[in-house]
Structure formats: structure tokens, C-alpha cells
Amino acid sequence: DHYDFGMRAVKSVLVMAGQLKRKYPDLVEDVTLIRALRDSNVPKFLSFDLPLFSGIISDLYPDADVPFVDYGNLQKEIENQLRLARLQVVPAFVGKIIQLLETQLVRHGVMVVGLTLIGKSTNITILSRALSQLRKDESKDPAHQLTKIFNLNPKSITMEELYGSFNLMTGEWTDGLVAILVREAVSDTTDNKKWVVFDGPVDAIWIENMNTVLDDNKMLCLANGERIKLPPTMTMMFEVQDLKVASPATVSRCGMVYLEPVQLGWKPLIASWAENFKDRFPTLSDQLKKWTTDTCEKALPFIRNECKEAPGIPSVDGNLVKAYLRMLDTFISARHGFKPQDPPQDNKDKEAAGKAQPPAKADKKELALARIYCAFAAIWSLGANLHESSREKFQDFLRGPLQMFCPETPDANLYSISVNDEEANFVPVAGNVPDFEFDEGEPFFNILVPTAETTLQRMLVENLMHGGFHVLFSGETGVGKSVGIQQFLNTAGESFAVASANFSAQTSSANVVDFLENRLERKRKNLLGAPPGTRMLLFIDDLNMPMLEKYGAQPPIELLRQVADYRGFYDRKKLFWKAVADSQFIAACGPPGGGRMEVTPRLLRHFNMIWMTSLPQETMNRILSSILQGWLALKKPEVQDLAKPIIAATVDMFFRITTDLLPTPVKCHYTFNLRDPAKMLQGMLMVNVKTDLKDEETLLQLWLHETCRQFRDRLINIEDRTWFNEKLVERMKEHLDSSWPISKFDSLTYGDFFDRGEKMYVVSPSEAKLLETFNDYLEEYNSINPSKMNLVFFQDAQNHLSRVARIIRQPRGNALLVGVSGVGRKSMARMAAHMAGFNCSSIEITRLYGTNEFREDIKTMMMSVIQNEGKGLVFLFSDTQIVKESFLEDINNVLNTGEVPNLFAPDEVEQVINLTRPLAKAAGKVEARDAIWQHFVQLIRECLHIVLAFSPIGEGFRARCRQFPSIINCASIDWYDPWPEEALIAVANRYYKEAPKELGLDSILGEL
């Protein structure tokens, strides 16, 4: 991608040859030319092209002898700066730093290209420090000057923020970030060097505007007609992973320095870590350095050649090694019984420490625990990102190398063990799983049944957060990533403040900035951070959802990377730097595909990546049966023995559905996950125990009804529904030894609308009673609402109405009603809201209706929920009302987290807090601002019921299901068929009977 041998490349050779001739006038011209060819081309070559290049040079100049070039003070200072930064002096890497300077001498536009964790940033930083130090030491070389670096990520901001724009209302020009930085550099008339480093993907969208800057004009041309001439002291640098989408015009204008793993590798990472680790644990660092190096030398080639990593979430070797070292920092700490020394304060202390007596040998127990944690950390760093299909192979391979230094390593499954600090040995995780006790007062969504998987996840995330590191959990939808993380955040303790955000296809970098400014505390104008005495844990769910731009960049991801790399971002209005302190990221994502994108490895390198395996059948059985059995034990002990077979049948059915009913373009919503069996169980817990849970038969009837509601209601045709009914009967026979005809449960209806007082969820007594109830509610609706509905409750309409009523009576009950226009989706939603006693809100589209108006409407609805003390409110929204796709971004956020970032202005936040305070107090929450806000968010999630009425026709529905996963994951789906013949006859009968008698239609009604 970065090779270019056009006329500009020839010119750079001539420029360098001229510089060498002036510097070394006595040098033979052949040697001068060879050095010029070598110094201007070698930096960009890949390692396997270097012998070829050397061969070409020796063919052209067979007799020339090129002497070794001594870089003297420059090389010594670079090595000195590496040591001061406690980094390793690797000759090949030092050579690359020198090449960067040589390239700068002939090009004022330079690209540093290479994979992540290869030393690009270090290369630039160390060179700038070395040049600055040489200047302070009064070096005579004009290339050695004080150097200032300006960093920015061009993809983390918009084009207007990058280059500047006109205000459309006033016509006033506002400078962009590049213009501001260039002006600042131009205003400095000294010989000091100014480097503007564009650390982000290069693509044709923004880089083409730099062409006049990068060629010999050295002119920044702005859209307002202004032209700024760059001084010779200024260099434009680009730090990129690759140049796949850069145009040849850009590539030819820039000098290239290409870095590869062969120059640095991963061993210096361990050596530098051991150096720093020695300050705290001098007795352990040498041993740990040896063990980690030996383990990585064996494991990394095996992982690359034999194992399969998490699909679409790849790592590089340096990433895995860094993850290993972070794990060691986390586990070998005071939290786990190790006694660290106070690190030396300055260089004198370090020298004194070096001259002092050698430290005493490590305590025997401490050394044993260190080697156990070294083995444990290897599994959950090197092997944490492996797919479940490779884990057995990996642990069988790694067990031997681990047992060589840690004989305690067991022969059991290495992914299901943890460490006992007291006894310094491995123990099975299963022994640490707490017992589950069903608490009737606990909201259903807060119930978490501990399993070996959740216990391990909790232990890993807790330790990494206390260590101050970022972590990414990836896995298929519904394996419990978000639930486990949320459970940790809810109980993280006083040393952490927490905030959550949910990404979707429409998330922009502006949304991320809003989220950070909203949730972090403003300490100074240019500093954001966690509340005093805490660290802020920022949970980003669906990290890989933001849509790719035309050339593959993801601005929200680039902004997160900027925060992780440089600990800050640029203010969007005034473009000054805002630092972010005391913050860590916890992220979760599914594998790419179906609307999810691949995320740049340059962000993932900051995270410890852990792949969460799909839950095995027995684990699912344990989770769901624990809840059902706990509930039945309290409510109806005589039938609690049925809990396990009912759940076994459900889980068996679930796996059969996910295998056989696969999504297709027409059935794009056939994406089943673990939330579905959980929602089925939530439906069962709603029943009125006194009247509708008398014996085994009523329990089975309830189970069949809830299973059909959760799984069958989304199926789109008779064939799929028949298949489902038949398989359900088979599972019932197999697990419960009971045989029911399909007709007995096919049209079962439960509801809470028969009794207006206590609102008990009971089975429908009869079809006649159901119809009479619905007609009564309709009459009542028409008497109190100005817009009357003239509905005929044929069989399909009764079914759909009872389904919507069932959904919105549940906390967090959101519905997705899918059907063509005119089948009654909105009418059913309005009726269900009326039957539940909820207000039904909708938006009114006008010519000027946009994002601000939509957000005002959402705000009004949220305030209404609080003002009515948590009474339910139905928000009915159809796809014909989607003026902008950003509407769905906000709905996606409300469905998943209960809030929209930066929705409320500061004065409105105060109003929300004041309105929520009495409700939070009544619920027993502490009188803290954060706790009150969380209670508000919880109330919105539970009481604002979003009912989406979408049409399946066209590409729109498929695209939205992919781009906004919460529409499916956080809502129950009901598929509306076109009206059957029976419905048409019922409607015709109603209208013909209302016709005037003199028309005499009664006699010919049947024929009509």
C-alpha cells in the first residue's frame, strides 16, 4: 500500500544526495548516491524486500564500498532517552528512529506505518525528546532542535471541526483544529520544530484537502479562501496502521517509515515490565520474567498456527503479552496477600537501591503463590480470546509448559479453576459459586443465578478494574456479558463511580463526547474526571455496532481510542484539549456480522480481551430451574418437582429452534438468544397463584402459553408455527411424560384484564367472556377519547390484543409489532394501553419535525412517568414516523439503558432529581445524587413501554434489525398476518348489519 517510486521519490533521492554532498564534500560520489538511495528508500521497505534492494544496489555499483555510518551523539541520545523512559534499547528499533529523522530531512510530510503495538508512537516520542535534549546540550547540527508535538485524531471529529466551516445562519467563519494548530506553529518564528501528528486512519475523505500542504507548495488552503504558508520548521506526520484506502496522490507526497514486528517483537515488553515490577517486588521480578518469556515463546506460535480466536476480534502477539503482564500486575498485588516495597522516589534512590545488599529471597509461600498466579494469568490472557472450539487443544498444549515451573497446575480443565490465596493452590471454581436463594421482592431483571461462568467473569472483571486496566468481553448474544458486567457495576463499591452507554449503528463521535461530558465530573475547564476519591468505570455495550464510513473508519471508536491513548479529547465547540482522568473502560460486543463491524486493532490493544463461551445446556438448565424452583417452593411447593423437567424441555426447545429456525432475508428477526427463555420465565411468574396454579395441569398449561407467546408469536407463517407446535408436544412427551393435543394449547389466552380491581393474570374463562370484555373496554375507550375506534374483535384481533396487553403489563415490557399497514397494530396497542390504565403517547410529524423535537417529546414522556409516580406510559412509534434514523438511535438507547446521553440540560437534570427524590426515598435508596438518577433511569426502563409498529416490506425493516439490535433483543415480537377470511366476514357482517333496513340487506347477507 505504501510503496511509491514516482518522480517525487526520485526527487527525494536527489535532495538527500545534495544534503550528503554538502555535509561530506570529500565523499566519493558513488558512495554519496548509494547512501542517498539507501537512506531515502530503506525506511519504507518490508524486511523481505531489503535483501532484494541490497542486491540491486550491489549490481549497479559492484565495486563501491559503503562505509558504516556512525550517528554519534544522535544514537547515544536516542538510547539514553529509551533508558530514561524505562524502555529497552533494541538496535533495529533505534535504527528505525534514526530513519524517521532522515526521512524528515527530505520530506515535510511523513507517514509512520505499521500494525498496532509495534512502536510507532514511541518512535515519534523518543525522537522528539532526543532532538530536544541534543539542542539543550548545544549540539551544532541544525537538524537538532527543540521539538513540540501536536496530536490529533482526524477521524474522531467531523470535517467541519477538522478544517473549519461557515455558520449557515450568520456566514461567520470558524477555524478548524488543523487551522488552529498550523496558526499556532506559524506564530512561533524560532527554529524549534513543530510536528503535527495525525494519529488515525488515512482516507480520501479528509487527506485530499492536505495535498497542497504535503507537496512543494507547503500551503494550507481553507474553505474561506485563506492560505497559510507552512514554515520549514513544521512537519506533518501521520501515524497509521495501513494505507489501504489512501490515494496514490497522498502516498507519493509523503515519506514512509514502515515498522514491522521483526524490529521490536514482544520480548522488550516483558523486559520493560520486569524493570518496573522490580521496584515493587524485587524478589519475584526475575523469576516472573523468565516464566512469562518461556510461556509466551511456546504459546504464541501455537495460538497463531493451531488455534482459532474469537471470530472477527483478532489480537496481535504484543496484545496478548501485554494482557498477560496486566494480569500479573493485577494478581500479584497487595489485594492477594503480596507485600510490595515502596518504589524508589528518584534516580539517587535507585542508585542507592542498586548498591545496597541483594534483596532477601522471596518468602516460600509468596513464591508459590506467584508461580500459581503466573500460570493462572497465562490461561486468562494468552488463552482468554480463544474460541471455545480451540480451548481444549490450547490447554492440553499449555499444561506441559506451565507444569515445568508450576507443578501445582492440575490436569483438570484449566478454564474452570481459580486460586485460593490462603492455601496457595488451585481450586475448582465450582466450589466458589455462591448458593442461589430466590427473593420474591427482587425485580426479575436483577435476579442473577451464580454459575461457574459468572463467578469467573466477576472475579476477572473485579481484579482488572482494581488493577486500573480496560477489559473487553465478547461473545454471542445472550451469553450474559452485559448482565454480569451490570451486576458488578451495581455492587462495585464506593471506590468506583459507574456509567453505561449503548452503541448502535447511528452512534456518532458527538454522542460519545456527550456521554463523557455528561457522566464525568468537571474538575477544571480542561479536565474531566471521576468524583473525588473514586475511579470512573465506563461500560460501553455493543462496542462494535457503529456503522463504518465509506472508507472503513468508525468515528466513535476513534474517539474512544483517543481517550484510551492520549487520555482526552478536543472540545467540540471551542476545540481546546480536555483531559480525562481516573477512568477505565469495560466493553462488551458480539462477533462481527449482522450489523456488527470489525473494530480497529489499535483500540483493542488497550483491552484485555475475554471471549465468553456460549452457555452449555446444563448451565442454562441450572440458571432457569433455580429461579422457577425457588418461586414454586414459595408459592406452590407441591409442584416444585416439575421445575427441572419444564426447564429441560424449554432449553431443549430453545436449542432446537436456534438450530432449525435460522434468520433469512424474509425472517431477519429469527434471532433467538438466552433472553427469550428468561422472558418466558418472567411471564410464568406473573400468574395469579390462587386461581391459576392449582395443580400440575394448570402449571403445564401456563408453561405452554408463555412458551408460545415468547417463541411462536414471532413466526411468520403457518408452516413454522405448525413445526413449533409439533416440536413442543414432542419435548413435553420426552421431558414431562405428558401428551397434550395441539388444539388444547393452540389458542390459549391469559390476561389481567378480566378483573379491573386486582388485575390478576389469569386464563381466559371462555371465548364469549373474552369478546365481551374487549367490547366493554372498546365502548369505554370510545366514550372518553375524542378519536373513536370502530373495531371488530375477530379471533386474530383477540389474540393480538391479549398479546400486547401481556407484554406491557410486565416491567420493561416493550413490543415490536410487525405487519403490513392496516392490519391493526396501532389500534391494538392503543386498546392494550387503555386496558392497562396507561396513557398512550405518540409523536406528531410536522414539516419541520427533527431530532430536537423528537428529543423534546421523549423528555416530556419521561417527565410524565415521574410526575405520575412511576405509572406506566405507552410510547407508540411506527416506521412511518422515522424522519431521521437518529430517532431509532435514541429509542435503541432507551430500550437498552433507559436513558439518552445528554438528553437533559443541567437545569432539567436538577428538576428530574427533585421529582425523583421522594420516589427513590420510598424505594429505600440512599440520598445520593447518583443513586437518585439511577432510580430515575430504572423507573424509565420499567415504566416507559415502547411499542414499535413496523412493516416487514422492503429493506428498511431488515436494515434496522441489524443496525439497532435492542429493537429485537429488548422487545417481545408479535407478527401480524394479513386478515384471514374469517376476519373479513366478521367485519362485513358488522357493517352490513348497520345498513338501513329499507335496503333489505338482511335477506341476502349470506350471499354477499
PDB file of N, CA and C in Angstrom, residues 100 104 107-114 120-121 124 149-154 162-163 178 195-203 206-211 213-215 230 235-243 246 250-251 253-259 561 566 602:
ATOM      1  N   LEU A 100      13.497   7.731  10.803  1.00  0.00           N
ATOM      2  CA  LEU A 100      12.412   8.721  10.834  1.00  0.00           C
ATOM      3  C   LEU A 100      12.990  10.134  10.677  1.00  0.00           C
ATOM      4  N   GLN A 104      12.498  12.783   7.548  1.00  0.00           N
ATOM      5  CA  GLN A 104      12.016  14.154   7.771  1.00  0.00           C
ATOM      6  C   GLN A 104      12.905  15.194   7.080  1.00  0.00           C
ATOM      7  N   ARG A 107      11.524  15.085   3.417  1.00  0.00           N
ATOM      8  CA  ARG A 107      10.079  15.239   3.208  1.00  0.00           C
ATOM      9  C   ARG A 107       9.477  15.974   4.401  1.00  0.00           C
ATOM     10  N   HIS A 108       8.578  16.922   4.157  1.00  0.00           N
ATOM     11  CA  HIS A 108       7.912  17.557   5.304  1.00  0.00           C
ATOM     12  C   HIS A 108       6.584  16.885   5.622  1.00  0.00           C
ATOM     13  N   GLY A 109       6.211  15.878   4.837  1.00  0.00           N
ATOM     14  CA  GLY A 109       5.068  15.017   5.160  1.00  0.00           C
ATOM     15  C   GLY A 109       5.583  13.604   5.351  1.00  0.00           C
ATOM     16  N   VAL A 110       5.420  13.027   6.538  1.00  0.00           N
ATOM     17  CA  VAL A 110       5.981  11.698   6.837  1.00  0.00           C
ATOM     18  C   VAL A 110       4.895  10.804   7.413  1.00  0.00           C
ATOM     19  N   MET A 111       4.834   9.570   6.921  1.00  0.00           N
ATOM     20  CA  MET A 111       3.875   8.601   7.468  1.00  0.00           C
ATOM     21  C   MET A 111       4.635   7.494   8.195  1.00  0.00           C
ATOM     22  N   VAL A 112       4.261   7.257   9.432  1.00  0.00           N
ATOM     23  CA  VAL A 112       4.806   6.137  10.204  1.00  0.00           C
ATOM     24  C   VAL A 112       3.748   5.036  10.149  1.00  0.00           C
ATOM     25  N   VAL A 113       4.073   3.959   9.432  1.00  0.00           N
ATOM     26  CA  VAL A 113       3.081   2.929   9.117  1.00  0.00           C
ATOM     27  C   VAL A 113       3.446   1.623   9.805  1.00  0.00           C
ATOM     28  N   GLY A 114       2.441   0.919  10.323  1.00  0.00           N
ATOM     29  CA  GLY A 114       2.702  -0.400  10.907  1.00  0.00           C
ATOM     30  C   GLY A 114       1.541  -0.865  11.751  1.00  0.00           C
ATOM     31  N   LYS A 120       5.148   2.670  16.991  1.00  0.00           N
ATOM     32  CA  LYS A 120       5.031   3.891  16.174  1.00  0.00           C
ATOM     33  C   LYS A 120       5.060   5.142  17.049  1.00  0.00           C
ATOM     34  N   SER A 121       4.201   5.173  18.056  1.00  0.00           N
ATOM     35  CA  SER A 121       4.134   6.354  18.938  1.00  0.00           C
ATOM     36  C   SER A 121       5.444   6.548  19.691  1.00  0.00           C
ATOM     37  N   ILE A 124       8.143   8.168  17.490  1.00  0.00           N
ATOM     38  CA  ILE A 124       7.992   9.624  17.332  1.00  0.00           C
ATOM     39  C   ILE A 124       8.373  10.349  18.627  1.00  0.00           C
ATOM     40  N   ILE A 149       5.209  18.495  19.886  1.00  0.00           N
ATOM     41  CA  ILE A 149       4.285  17.621  19.142  1.00  0.00           C
ATOM     42  C   ILE A 149       2.852  18.051  19.421  1.00  0.00           C
ATOM     43  N   PHE A 150       2.052  18.184  18.355  1.00  0.00           N
ATOM     44  CA  PHE A 150       0.606  18.418  18.484  1.00  0.00           C
ATOM     45  C   PHE A 150      -0.095  17.146  17.991  1.00  0.00           C
ATOM     46  N   ASN A 151      -0.841  16.484  18.864  1.00  0.00           N
ATOM     47  CA  ASN A 151      -1.523  15.246  18.460  1.00  0.00           C
ATOM     48  C   ASN A 151      -2.998  15.490  18.186  1.00  0.00           C
ATOM     49  N   LEU A 152      -3.530  14.840  17.161  1.00  0.00           N
ATOM     50  CA  LEU A 152      -4.983  14.819  16.975  1.00  0.00           C
ATOM     51  C   LEU A 152      -5.356  13.577  16.181  1.00  0.00           C
ATOM     52  N   ASN A 153      -6.599  13.123  16.364  1.00  0.00           N
ATOM     53  CA  ASN A 153      -7.122  12.008  15.569  1.00  0.00           C
ATOM     54  C   ASN A 153      -8.125  12.593  14.573  1.00  0.00           C
ATOM     55  N   PRO A 154      -7.794  12.618  13.284  1.00  0.00           N
ATOM     56  CA  PRO A 154      -8.667  13.305  12.316  1.00  0.00           C
ATOM     57  C   PRO A 154     -10.042  12.662  12.168  1.00  0.00           C
ATOM     58  N   LEU A 162     -12.451  19.696  11.776  1.00  0.00           N
ATOM     59  CA  LEU A 162     -11.054  19.479  11.390  1.00  0.00           C
ATOM     60  C   LEU A 162     -10.489  20.671  10.616  1.00  0.00           C
ATOM     61  N   TYR A 163     -11.236  21.139   9.613  1.00  0.00           N
ATOM     62  CA  TYR A 163     -10.711  22.204   8.750  1.00  0.00           C
ATOM     63  C   TYR A 163     -11.359  23.574   8.965  1.00  0.00           C
ATOM     64  N   VAL A 178      -7.082  21.805  12.485  1.00  0.00           N
ATOM     65  CA  VAL A 178      -5.834  21.879  11.710  1.00  0.00           C
ATOM     66  C   VAL A 178      -5.415  23.340  11.572  1.00  0.00           C
ATOM     67  N   TRP A 195       5.784  19.429  15.146  1.00  0.00           N
ATOM     68  CA  TRP A 195       5.247  18.253  14.445  1.00  0.00           C
ATOM     69  C   TRP A 195       3.750  18.159  14.734  1.00  0.00           C
ATOM     70  N   VAL A 196       2.939  18.147  13.695  1.00  0.00           N
ATOM     71  CA  VAL A 196       1.502  17.885  13.867  1.00  0.00           C
ATOM     72  C   VAL A 196       1.290  16.411  13.519  1.00  0.00           C
ATOM     73  N   VAL A 197       0.930  15.601  14.525  1.00  0.00           N
ATOM     74  CA  VAL A 197       0.792  14.154  14.324  1.00  0.00           C
ATOM     75  C   VAL A 197      -0.688  13.801  14.176  1.00  0.00           C
ATOM     76  N   PHE A 198      -1.052  13.343  12.980  1.00  0.00           N
ATOM     77  CA  PHE A 198      -2.421  12.881  12.723  1.00  0.00           C
ATOM     78  C   PHE A 198      -2.458  11.387  13.036  1.00  0.00           C
ATOM     79  N   ASP A 199      -2.904  11.053  14.236  1.00  0.00           N
ATOM     80  CA  ASP A 199      -2.894   9.652  14.678  1.00  0.00           C
ATOM     81  C   ASP A 199      -4.277   9.043  14.432  1.00  0.00           C
ATOM     82  N   GLY A 200      -4.487   8.546  13.224  1.00  0.00           N
ATOM     83  CA  GLY A 200      -5.789   7.964  12.892  1.00  0.00           C
ATOM     84  C   GLY A 200      -5.792   7.505  11.450  1.00  0.00           C
ATOM     85  N   PRO A 201      -6.848   6.810  11.021  1.00  0.00           N
ATOM     86  CA  PRO A 201      -6.876   6.254   9.662  1.00  0.00           C
ATOM     87  C   PRO A 201      -6.785   7.353   8.595  1.00  0.00           C
ATOM     88  N   VAL A 202      -5.997   7.080   7.570  1.00  0.00           N
ATOM     89  CA  VAL A 202      -5.898   7.989   6.430  1.00  0.00           C
ATOM     90  C   VAL A 202      -6.888   7.519   5.371  1.00  0.00           C
ATOM     91  N   ASP A 203      -7.794   8.392   4.961  1.00  0.00           N
ATOM     92  CA  ASP A 203      -8.697   8.029   3.858  1.00  0.00           C
ATOM     93  C   ASP A 203      -8.941   9.251   2.983  1.00  0.00           C
ATOM     94  N   TRP A 206     -10.661  13.041   4.089  1.00  0.00           N
ATOM     95  CA  TRP A 206     -10.024  14.221   4.690  1.00  0.00           C
ATOM     96  C   TRP A 206      -8.617  14.507   4.170  1.00  0.00           C
ATOM     97  N   ILE A 207      -7.897  13.472   3.741  1.00  0.00           N
ATOM     98  CA  ILE A 207      -6.472  13.682   3.419  1.00  0.00           C
ATOM     99  C   ILE A 207      -6.295  14.455   2.118  1.00  0.00           C
ATOM    100  N   GLU A 208      -7.285  14.378   1.193  1.00  0.00           N
ATOM    101  CA  GLU A 208      -7.127  15.076  -0.090  1.00  0.00           C
ATOM    102  C   GLU A 208      -7.009  16.593   0.126  1.00  0.00           C
ATOM    103  N   ASN A 209      -7.621  17.102   1.184  1.00  0.00           N
ATOM    104  CA  ASN A 209      -7.517  18.541   1.472  1.00  0.00           C
ATOM    105  C   ASN A 209      -6.105  18.941   1.898  1.00  0.00           C
ATOM    106  N   MET A 210      -5.265  17.940   2.164  1.00  0.00           N
ATOM    107  CA  MET A 210      -3.895  18.221   2.620  1.00  0.00           C
ATOM    108  C   MET A 210      -2.898  18.185   1.463  1.00  0.00           C
ATOM    109  N   ASN A 211      -3.368  17.900   0.240  1.00  0.00           N
ATOM    110  CA  ASN A 211      -2.414  17.731  -0.877  1.00  0.00           C
ATOM    111  C   ASN A 211      -1.520  18.942  -1.069  1.00  0.00           C
ATOM    112  N   VAL A 213      -0.659  20.991   1.141  1.00  0.00           N
ATOM    113  CA  VAL A 213       0.228  21.090   2.314  1.00  0.00           C
ATOM    114  C   VAL A 213       1.420  20.160   2.125  1.00  0.00           C
ATOM    115  N   LEU A 214       1.158  18.978   1.556  1.00  0.00           N
ATOM    116  CA  LEU A 214       2.175  17.932   1.505  1.00  0.00           C
ATOM    117  C   LEU A 214       3.111  18.061   0.299  1.00  0.00           C
ATOM    118  N   ASP A 215       2.671  18.754  -0.768  1.00  0.00           N
ATOM    119  CA  ASP A 215       3.594  18.899  -1.900  1.00  0.00           C
ATOM    120  C   ASP A 215       4.478  20.136  -1.695  1.00  0.00           C
ATOM    121  N   LEU A 230       3.248  27.094   5.288  1.00  0.00           N
ATOM    122  CA  LEU A 230       3.884  26.376   6.395  1.00  0.00           C
ATOM    123  C   LEU A 230       5.355  26.740   6.477  1.00  0.00           C
ATOM    124  N   THR A 235       6.530  19.924  10.414  1.00  0.00           N
ATOM    125  CA  THR A 235       6.403  18.620   9.752  1.00  0.00           C
ATOM    126  C   THR A 235       5.006  18.066  10.007  1.00  0.00           C
ATOM    127  N   MET A 236       4.376  17.601   8.936  1.00  0.00           N
ATOM    128  CA  MET A 236       3.080  16.921   9.065  1.00  0.00           C
ATOM    129  C   MET A 236       3.346  15.416   9.150  1.00  0.00           C
ATOM    130  N   MET A 237       2.968  14.810  10.268  1.00  0.00           N
ATOM    131  CA  MET A 237       3.221  13.376  10.436  1.00  0.00           C
ATOM    132  C   MET A 237       1.898  12.625  10.564  1.00  0.00           C
ATOM    133  N   PHE A 238       1.901  11.399  10.060  1.00  0.00           N
ATOM    134  CA  PHE A 238       0.691  10.580  10.073  1.00  0.00           C
ATOM    135  C   PHE A 238       1.053   9.229  10.674  1.00  0.00           C
ATOM    136  N   GLU A 239       0.325   8.870  11.715  1.00  0.00           N
ATOM    137  CA  GLU A 239       0.581   7.587  12.374  1.00  0.00           C
ATOM    138  C   GLU A 239      -0.573   6.654  12.022  1.00  0.00           C
ATOM    139  N   VAL A 240      -0.328   5.686  11.146  1.00  0.00           N
ATOM    140  CA  VAL A 240      -1.432   4.881  10.601  1.00  0.00           C
ATOM    141  C   VAL A 240      -1.104   3.394  10.647  1.00  0.00           C
ATOM    142  N   GLN A 241      -2.176   2.597  10.617  1.00  0.00           N
ATOM    143  CA  GLN A 241      -1.988   1.141  10.594  1.00  0.00           C
ATOM    144  C   GLN A 241      -1.692   0.660   9.177  1.00  0.00           C
ATOM    145  N   ASP A 242      -2.416   1.211   8.195  1.00  0.00           N
ATOM    146  CA  ASP A 242      -2.180   0.823   6.800  1.00  0.00           C
ATOM    147  C   ASP A 242      -2.653   1.956   5.899  1.00  0.00           C
ATOM    148  N   LEU A 243      -2.390   1.806   4.614  1.00  0.00           N
ATOM    149  CA  LEU A 243      -2.804   2.836   3.654  1.00  0.00           C
ATOM    150  C   LEU A 243      -3.680   2.209   2.569  1.00  0.00           C
ATOM    151  N   ALA A 246      -5.811   4.971   1.026  1.00  0.00           N
ATOM    152  CA  ALA A 246      -5.186   6.264   0.693  1.00  0.00           C
ATOM    153  C   ALA A 246      -4.969   6.321  -0.816  1.00  0.00           C
ATOM    154  N   THR A 250      -1.664  10.879  -2.377  1.00  0.00           N
ATOM    155  CA  THR A 250      -1.240  11.093  -0.979  1.00  0.00           C
ATOM    156  C   THR A 250       0.037  10.330  -0.695  1.00  0.00           C
ATOM    157  N   VAL A 251       0.068   9.054  -1.130  1.00  0.00           N
ATOM    158  CA  VAL A 251       1.225   8.197  -0.836  1.00  0.00           C
ATOM    159  C   VAL A 251       2.492   8.783  -1.453  1.00  0.00           C
ATOM    160  N   ARG A 253       3.259  11.828  -2.017  1.00  0.00           N
ATOM    161  CA  ARG A 253       3.675  13.105  -1.420  1.00  0.00           C
ATOM    162  C   ARG A 253       4.398  12.934  -0.087  1.00  0.00           C
ATOM    163  N   CYS A 254       4.290  11.734   0.507  1.00  0.00           N
ATOM    164  CA  CYS A 254       4.812  11.546   1.877  1.00  0.00           C
ATOM    165  C   CYS A 254       6.007  10.610   1.903  1.00  0.00           C
ATOM    166  N   GLY A 255       6.903  10.889   2.832  1.00  0.00           N
ATOM    167  CA  GLY A 255       7.956   9.929   3.129  1.00  0.00           C
ATOM    168  C   GLY A 255       7.362   8.831   4.005  1.00  0.00           C
ATOM    169  N   MET A 256       7.898   7.632   3.888  1.00  0.00           N
ATOM    170  CA  MET A 256       7.336   6.495   4.620  1.00  0.00           C
ATOM    171  C   MET A 256       8.377   5.872   5.545  1.00  0.00           C
ATOM    172  N   VAL A 257       7.952   5.583   6.772  1.00  0.00           N
ATOM    173  CA  VAL A 257       8.762   4.765   7.681  1.00  0.00           C
ATOM    174  C   VAL A 257       7.874   3.603   8.089  1.00  0.00           C
ATOM    175  N   TYR A 258       8.275   2.409   7.667  1.00  0.00           N
ATOM    176  CA  TYR A 258       7.424   1.229   7.913  1.00  0.00           C
ATOM    177  C   TYR A 258       8.026   0.401   9.042  1.00  0.00           C
ATOM    178  N   LEU A 259       7.197   0.128  10.067  1.00  0.00           N
ATOM    179  CA  LEU A 259       7.672  -0.684  11.196  1.00  0.00           C
ATOM    180  C   LEU A 259       7.039  -2.069  11.131  1.00  0.00           C
ATOM    181  N   ARG A 561     -10.522   5.516  21.226  1.00  0.00           N
ATOM    182  CA  ARG A 561      -9.087   5.211  21.156  1.00  0.00           C
ATOM    183  C   ARG A 561      -8.257   6.423  21.571  1.00  0.00           C
ATOM    184  N   TYR A 566      -4.449   8.929  24.574  1.00  0.00           N
ATOM    185  CA  TYR A 566      -3.941  10.250  24.981  1.00  0.00           C
ATOM    186  C   TYR A 566      -4.649  10.807  26.210  1.00  0.00           C
ATOM    187  N   ARG A 602      -6.179  -1.187  16.781  1.00  0.00           N
ATOM    188  CA  ARG A 602      -5.498  -0.117  17.514  1.00  0.00           C
ATOM    189  C   ARG A 602      -6.294   0.298  18.758  1.00  0.00           C
TER     190      ARG A 602
END
